[in-house]
PDB file of C-alpha atoms and ligand atoms in Angstrom:
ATOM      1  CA  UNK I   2      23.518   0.589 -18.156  1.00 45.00           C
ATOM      2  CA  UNK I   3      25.779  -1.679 -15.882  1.00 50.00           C
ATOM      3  CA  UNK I   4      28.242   1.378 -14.567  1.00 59.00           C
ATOM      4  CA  UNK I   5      27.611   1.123 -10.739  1.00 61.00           C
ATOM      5  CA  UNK I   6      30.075  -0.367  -8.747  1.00 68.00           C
ATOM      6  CA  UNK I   7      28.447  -3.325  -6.649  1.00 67.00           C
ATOM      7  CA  UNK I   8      28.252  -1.505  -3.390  1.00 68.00           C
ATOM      8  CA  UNK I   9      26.400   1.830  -5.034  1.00 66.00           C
ATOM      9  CA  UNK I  10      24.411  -0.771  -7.120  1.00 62.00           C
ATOM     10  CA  UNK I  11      22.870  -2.410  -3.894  1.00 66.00           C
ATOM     11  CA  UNK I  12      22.367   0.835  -1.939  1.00 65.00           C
ATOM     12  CA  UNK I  13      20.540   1.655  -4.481  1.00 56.00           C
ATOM     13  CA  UNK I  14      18.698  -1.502  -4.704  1.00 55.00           C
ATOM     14  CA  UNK I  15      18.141  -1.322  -0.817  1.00 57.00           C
ATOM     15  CA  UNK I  16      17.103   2.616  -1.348  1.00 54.00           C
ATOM     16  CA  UNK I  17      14.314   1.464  -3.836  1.00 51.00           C
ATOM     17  CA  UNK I  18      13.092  -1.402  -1.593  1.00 52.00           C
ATOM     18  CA  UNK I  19      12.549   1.064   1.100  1.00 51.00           C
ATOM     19  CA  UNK I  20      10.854   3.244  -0.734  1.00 51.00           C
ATOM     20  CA  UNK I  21       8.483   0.287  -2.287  1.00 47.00           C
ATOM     21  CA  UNK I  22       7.763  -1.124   1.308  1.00 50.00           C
ATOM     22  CA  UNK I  23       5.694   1.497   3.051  1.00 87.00           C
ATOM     23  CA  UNK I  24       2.362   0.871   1.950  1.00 92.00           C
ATOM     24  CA  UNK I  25       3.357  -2.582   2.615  1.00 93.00           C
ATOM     25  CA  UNK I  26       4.364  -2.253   5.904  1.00 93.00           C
ATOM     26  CA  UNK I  27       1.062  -0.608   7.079  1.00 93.00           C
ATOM     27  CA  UNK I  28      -0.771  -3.339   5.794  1.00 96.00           C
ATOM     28  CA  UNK I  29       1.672  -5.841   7.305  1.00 96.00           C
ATOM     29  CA  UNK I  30       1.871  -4.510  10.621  1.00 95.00           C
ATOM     30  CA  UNK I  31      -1.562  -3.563  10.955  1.00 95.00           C
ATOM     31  CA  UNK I  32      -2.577  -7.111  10.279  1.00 97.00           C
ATOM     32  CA  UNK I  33      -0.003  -8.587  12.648  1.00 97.00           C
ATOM     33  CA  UNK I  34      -0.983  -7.006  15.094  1.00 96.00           C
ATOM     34  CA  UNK I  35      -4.684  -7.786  14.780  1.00 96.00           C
ATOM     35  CA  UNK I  36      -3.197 -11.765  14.904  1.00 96.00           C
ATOM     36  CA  UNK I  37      -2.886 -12.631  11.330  1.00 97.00           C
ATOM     37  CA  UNK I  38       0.079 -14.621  10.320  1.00 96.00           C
ATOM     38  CA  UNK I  39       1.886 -14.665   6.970  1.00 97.00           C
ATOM     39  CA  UNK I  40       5.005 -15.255   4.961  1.00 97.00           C
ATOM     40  CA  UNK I  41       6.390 -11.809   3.262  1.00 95.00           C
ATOM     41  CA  UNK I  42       7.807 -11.760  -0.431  1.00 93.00           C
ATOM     42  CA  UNK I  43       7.092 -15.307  -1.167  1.00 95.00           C
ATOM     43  CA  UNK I  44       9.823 -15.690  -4.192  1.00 94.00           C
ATOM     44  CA  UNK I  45       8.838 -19.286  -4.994  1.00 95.00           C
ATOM     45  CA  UNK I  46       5.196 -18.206  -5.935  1.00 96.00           C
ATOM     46  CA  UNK I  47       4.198 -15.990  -9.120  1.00 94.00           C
ATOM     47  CA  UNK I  48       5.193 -12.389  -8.608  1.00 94.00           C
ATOM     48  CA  UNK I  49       6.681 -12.977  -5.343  1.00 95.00           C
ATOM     49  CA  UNK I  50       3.235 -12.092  -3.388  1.00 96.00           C
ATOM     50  CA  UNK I  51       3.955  -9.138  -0.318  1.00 96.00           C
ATOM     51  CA  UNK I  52       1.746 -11.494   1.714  1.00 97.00           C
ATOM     52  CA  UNK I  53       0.911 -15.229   1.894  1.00 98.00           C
ATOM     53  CA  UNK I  54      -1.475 -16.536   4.277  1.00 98.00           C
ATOM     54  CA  UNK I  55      -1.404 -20.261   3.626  1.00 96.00           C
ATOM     55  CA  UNK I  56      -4.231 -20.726   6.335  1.00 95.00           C
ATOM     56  CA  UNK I  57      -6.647 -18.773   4.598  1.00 97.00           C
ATOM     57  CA  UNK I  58      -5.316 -19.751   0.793  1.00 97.00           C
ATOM     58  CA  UNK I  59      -5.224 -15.731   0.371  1.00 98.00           C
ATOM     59  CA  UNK I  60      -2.857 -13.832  -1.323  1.00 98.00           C
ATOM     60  CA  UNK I  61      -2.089  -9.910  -0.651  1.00 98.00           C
ATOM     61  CA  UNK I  62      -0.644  -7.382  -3.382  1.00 97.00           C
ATOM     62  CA  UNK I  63       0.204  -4.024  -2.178  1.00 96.00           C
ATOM     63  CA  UNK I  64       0.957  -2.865  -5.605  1.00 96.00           C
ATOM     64  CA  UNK I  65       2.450   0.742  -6.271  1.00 95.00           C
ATOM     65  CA  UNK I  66      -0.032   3.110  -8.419  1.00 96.00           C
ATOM     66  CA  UNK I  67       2.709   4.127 -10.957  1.00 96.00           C
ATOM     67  CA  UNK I  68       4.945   0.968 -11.372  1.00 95.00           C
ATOM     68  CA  UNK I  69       1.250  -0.902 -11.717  1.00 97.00           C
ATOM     69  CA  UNK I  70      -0.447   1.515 -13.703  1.00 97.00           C
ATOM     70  CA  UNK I  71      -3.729   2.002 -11.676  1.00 97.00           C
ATOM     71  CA  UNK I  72      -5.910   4.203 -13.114  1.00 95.00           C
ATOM     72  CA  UNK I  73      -5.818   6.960 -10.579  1.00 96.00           C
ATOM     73  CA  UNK I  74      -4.470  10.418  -9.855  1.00 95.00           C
ATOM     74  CA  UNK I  75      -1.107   9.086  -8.302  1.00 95.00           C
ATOM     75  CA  UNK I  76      -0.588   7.970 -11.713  1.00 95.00           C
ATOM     76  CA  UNK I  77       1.384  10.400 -13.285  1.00 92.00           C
ATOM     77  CA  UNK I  78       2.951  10.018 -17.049  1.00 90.00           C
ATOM     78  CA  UNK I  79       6.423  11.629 -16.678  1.00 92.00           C
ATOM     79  CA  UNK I  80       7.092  14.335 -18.715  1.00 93.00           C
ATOM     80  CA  UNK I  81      10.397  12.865 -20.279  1.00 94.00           C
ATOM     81  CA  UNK I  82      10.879   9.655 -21.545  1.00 95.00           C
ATOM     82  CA  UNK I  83       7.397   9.078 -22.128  1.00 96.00           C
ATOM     83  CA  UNK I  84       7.259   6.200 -24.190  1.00 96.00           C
ATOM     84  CA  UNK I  85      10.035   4.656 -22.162  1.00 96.00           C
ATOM     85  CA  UNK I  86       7.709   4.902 -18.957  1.00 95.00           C
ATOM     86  CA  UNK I  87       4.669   3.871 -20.724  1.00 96.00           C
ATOM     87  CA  UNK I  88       6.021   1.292 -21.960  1.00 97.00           C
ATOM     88  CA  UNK I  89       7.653  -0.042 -18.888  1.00 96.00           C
ATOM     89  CA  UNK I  90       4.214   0.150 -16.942  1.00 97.00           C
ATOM     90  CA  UNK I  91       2.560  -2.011 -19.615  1.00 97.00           C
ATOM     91  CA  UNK I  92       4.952  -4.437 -19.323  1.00 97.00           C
ATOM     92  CA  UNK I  93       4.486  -4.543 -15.330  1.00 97.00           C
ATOM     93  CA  UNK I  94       0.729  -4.464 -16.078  1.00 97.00           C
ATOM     94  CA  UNK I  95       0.435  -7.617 -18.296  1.00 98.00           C
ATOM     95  CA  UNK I  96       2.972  -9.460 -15.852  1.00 97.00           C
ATOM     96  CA  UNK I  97       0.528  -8.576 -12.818  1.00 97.00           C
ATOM     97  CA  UNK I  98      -2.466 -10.018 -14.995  1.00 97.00           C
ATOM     98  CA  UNK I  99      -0.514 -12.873 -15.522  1.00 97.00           C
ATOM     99  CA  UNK I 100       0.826 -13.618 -12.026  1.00 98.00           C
ATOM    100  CA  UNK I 101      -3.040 -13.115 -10.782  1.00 98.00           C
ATOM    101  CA  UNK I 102      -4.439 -15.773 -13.639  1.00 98.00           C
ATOM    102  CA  UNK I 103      -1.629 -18.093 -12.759  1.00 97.00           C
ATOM    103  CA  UNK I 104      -2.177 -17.911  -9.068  1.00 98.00           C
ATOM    104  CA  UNK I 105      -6.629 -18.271  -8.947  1.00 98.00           C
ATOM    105  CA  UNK I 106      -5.843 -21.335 -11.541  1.00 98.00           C
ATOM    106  CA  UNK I 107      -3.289 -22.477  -8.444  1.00 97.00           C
ATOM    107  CA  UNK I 108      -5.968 -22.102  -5.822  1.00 97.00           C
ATOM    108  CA  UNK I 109      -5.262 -19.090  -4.807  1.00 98.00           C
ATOM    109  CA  UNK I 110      -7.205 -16.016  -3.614  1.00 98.00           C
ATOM    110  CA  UNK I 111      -6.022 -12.670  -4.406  1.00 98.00           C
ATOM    111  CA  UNK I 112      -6.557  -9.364  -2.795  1.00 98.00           C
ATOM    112  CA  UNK I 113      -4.810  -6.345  -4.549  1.00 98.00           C
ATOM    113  CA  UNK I 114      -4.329  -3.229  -1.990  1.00 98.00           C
ATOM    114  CA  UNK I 115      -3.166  -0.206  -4.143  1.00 98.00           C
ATOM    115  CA  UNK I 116      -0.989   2.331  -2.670  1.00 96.00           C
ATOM    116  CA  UNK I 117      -4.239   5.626  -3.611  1.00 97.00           C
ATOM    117  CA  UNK I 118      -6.274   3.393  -0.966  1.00 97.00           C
ATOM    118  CA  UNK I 119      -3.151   4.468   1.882  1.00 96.00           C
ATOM    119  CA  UNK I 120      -1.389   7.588   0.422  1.00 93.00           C
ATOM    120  CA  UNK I 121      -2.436  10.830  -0.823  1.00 92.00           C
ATOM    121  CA  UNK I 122      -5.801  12.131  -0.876  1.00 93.00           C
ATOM    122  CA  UNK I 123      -7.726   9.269  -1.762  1.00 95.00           C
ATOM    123  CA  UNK I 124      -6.956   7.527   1.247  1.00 95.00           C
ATOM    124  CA  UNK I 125      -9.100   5.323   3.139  1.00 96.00           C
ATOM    125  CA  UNK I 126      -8.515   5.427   7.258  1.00 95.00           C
ATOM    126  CA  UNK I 127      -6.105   2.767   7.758  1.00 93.00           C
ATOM    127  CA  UNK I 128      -8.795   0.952  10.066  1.00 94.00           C
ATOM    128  CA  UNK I 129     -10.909   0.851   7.016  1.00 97.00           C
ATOM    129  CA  UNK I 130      -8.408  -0.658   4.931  1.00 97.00           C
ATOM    130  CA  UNK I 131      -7.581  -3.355   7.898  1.00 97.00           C
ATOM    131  CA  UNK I 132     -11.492  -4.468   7.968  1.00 97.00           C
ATOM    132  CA  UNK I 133     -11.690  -4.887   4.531  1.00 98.00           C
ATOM    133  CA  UNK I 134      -8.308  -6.848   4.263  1.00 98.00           C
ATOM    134  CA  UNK I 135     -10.051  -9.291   7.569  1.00 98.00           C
ATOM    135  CA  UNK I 136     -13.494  -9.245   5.474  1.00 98.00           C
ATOM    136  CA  UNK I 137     -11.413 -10.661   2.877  1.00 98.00           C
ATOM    137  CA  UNK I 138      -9.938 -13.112   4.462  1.00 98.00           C
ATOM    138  CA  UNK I 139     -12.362 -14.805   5.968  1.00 97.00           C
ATOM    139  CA  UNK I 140     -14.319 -14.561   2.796  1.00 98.00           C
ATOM    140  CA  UNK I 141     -14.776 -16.897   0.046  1.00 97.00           C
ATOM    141  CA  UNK I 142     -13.792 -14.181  -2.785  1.00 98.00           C
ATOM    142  CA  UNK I 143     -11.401 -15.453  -5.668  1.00 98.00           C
ATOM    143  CA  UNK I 144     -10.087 -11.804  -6.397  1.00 98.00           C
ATOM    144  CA  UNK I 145     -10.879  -8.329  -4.914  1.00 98.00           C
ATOM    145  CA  UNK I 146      -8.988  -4.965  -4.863  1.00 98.00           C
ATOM    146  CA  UNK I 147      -9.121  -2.153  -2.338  1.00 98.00           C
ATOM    147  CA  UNK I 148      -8.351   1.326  -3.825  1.00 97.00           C
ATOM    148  CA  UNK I 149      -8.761   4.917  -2.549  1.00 97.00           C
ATOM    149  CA  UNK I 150     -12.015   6.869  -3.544  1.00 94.00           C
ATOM    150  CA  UNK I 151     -12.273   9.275  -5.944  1.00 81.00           C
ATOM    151  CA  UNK I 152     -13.680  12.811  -4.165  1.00 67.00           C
ATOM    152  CA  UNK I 153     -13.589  15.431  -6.940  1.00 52.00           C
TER     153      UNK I 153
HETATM  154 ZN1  LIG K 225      -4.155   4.003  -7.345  1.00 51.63          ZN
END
């Protein structure tokens, strides 16, 4: 497994955090610039949280449909290595129930934004996904999620 050379291993590394960062970005920026203010990536809490707002003890995922096994039509089963790939996202999915137990025993409240509720044609306008992040945050809720809707 270990056969890159350092340089291609962290170009790839950086390639795959790009990728993983756009939903996360829109929510991000959109919230900056509506005045909210937050740490990114926290490492020293559970599951190293996209967003911290200490202020508001909330907590934002912006978890990937396929690497978090939502339930939804951007989860697709690959064709090869099936089991592999199953496996894998159960792995990620019993981590992420973990992480979210872990951090409401902390204190802390949770909002989990998945990637359908931004990309692809369950989307929700990105205004729409801003007020509900804001209604969160000034709400008492322990846990919530925002995902896209299901239109036939
Ligand atoms: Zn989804």
């Amino acid at each position: 497994m270990d056969v890159l050379t350092p340089q291609q291993r962290q170009k790839n590394m950086r390639s795959i955090r790009g990728r993983k960062t756009k939903p996360e970005r829109i929510i991000a920026l959109g919230l900056h610039s509506r005045g909210y203010r937050y740490r990114l990536n926290v490492k020293s809490l559970q599951g190293s949280p996209d967003l911290v707002f200490r202020k508001h003890h909330a907590i934002i995922f912006v978890h990937g449909c396929f690497w978090h096994g939502h339930d939804c039509h951007l989860f697709k089963v690959p064709a090869t290595r099936t089991k592999f790939w199953l496996e894998k996202v159960d792995t990620n999915k019993c981590r992420d129930l973990r992480n979210v137990q872990n951090l409401l025993n902390q204190g802390w409240r949770i909002l989990i934004v998945w990637e359908c509720a931004l990309r692809g044609r369950s989307r929700l306008p990105n205004h729409a996904v801003m007020q509900q992040c804001e209604v969160f945050l000034h709400s008492d809720t322990k846990l919530a999620e925002i995902k896209g809707v299901k239109n036939s």
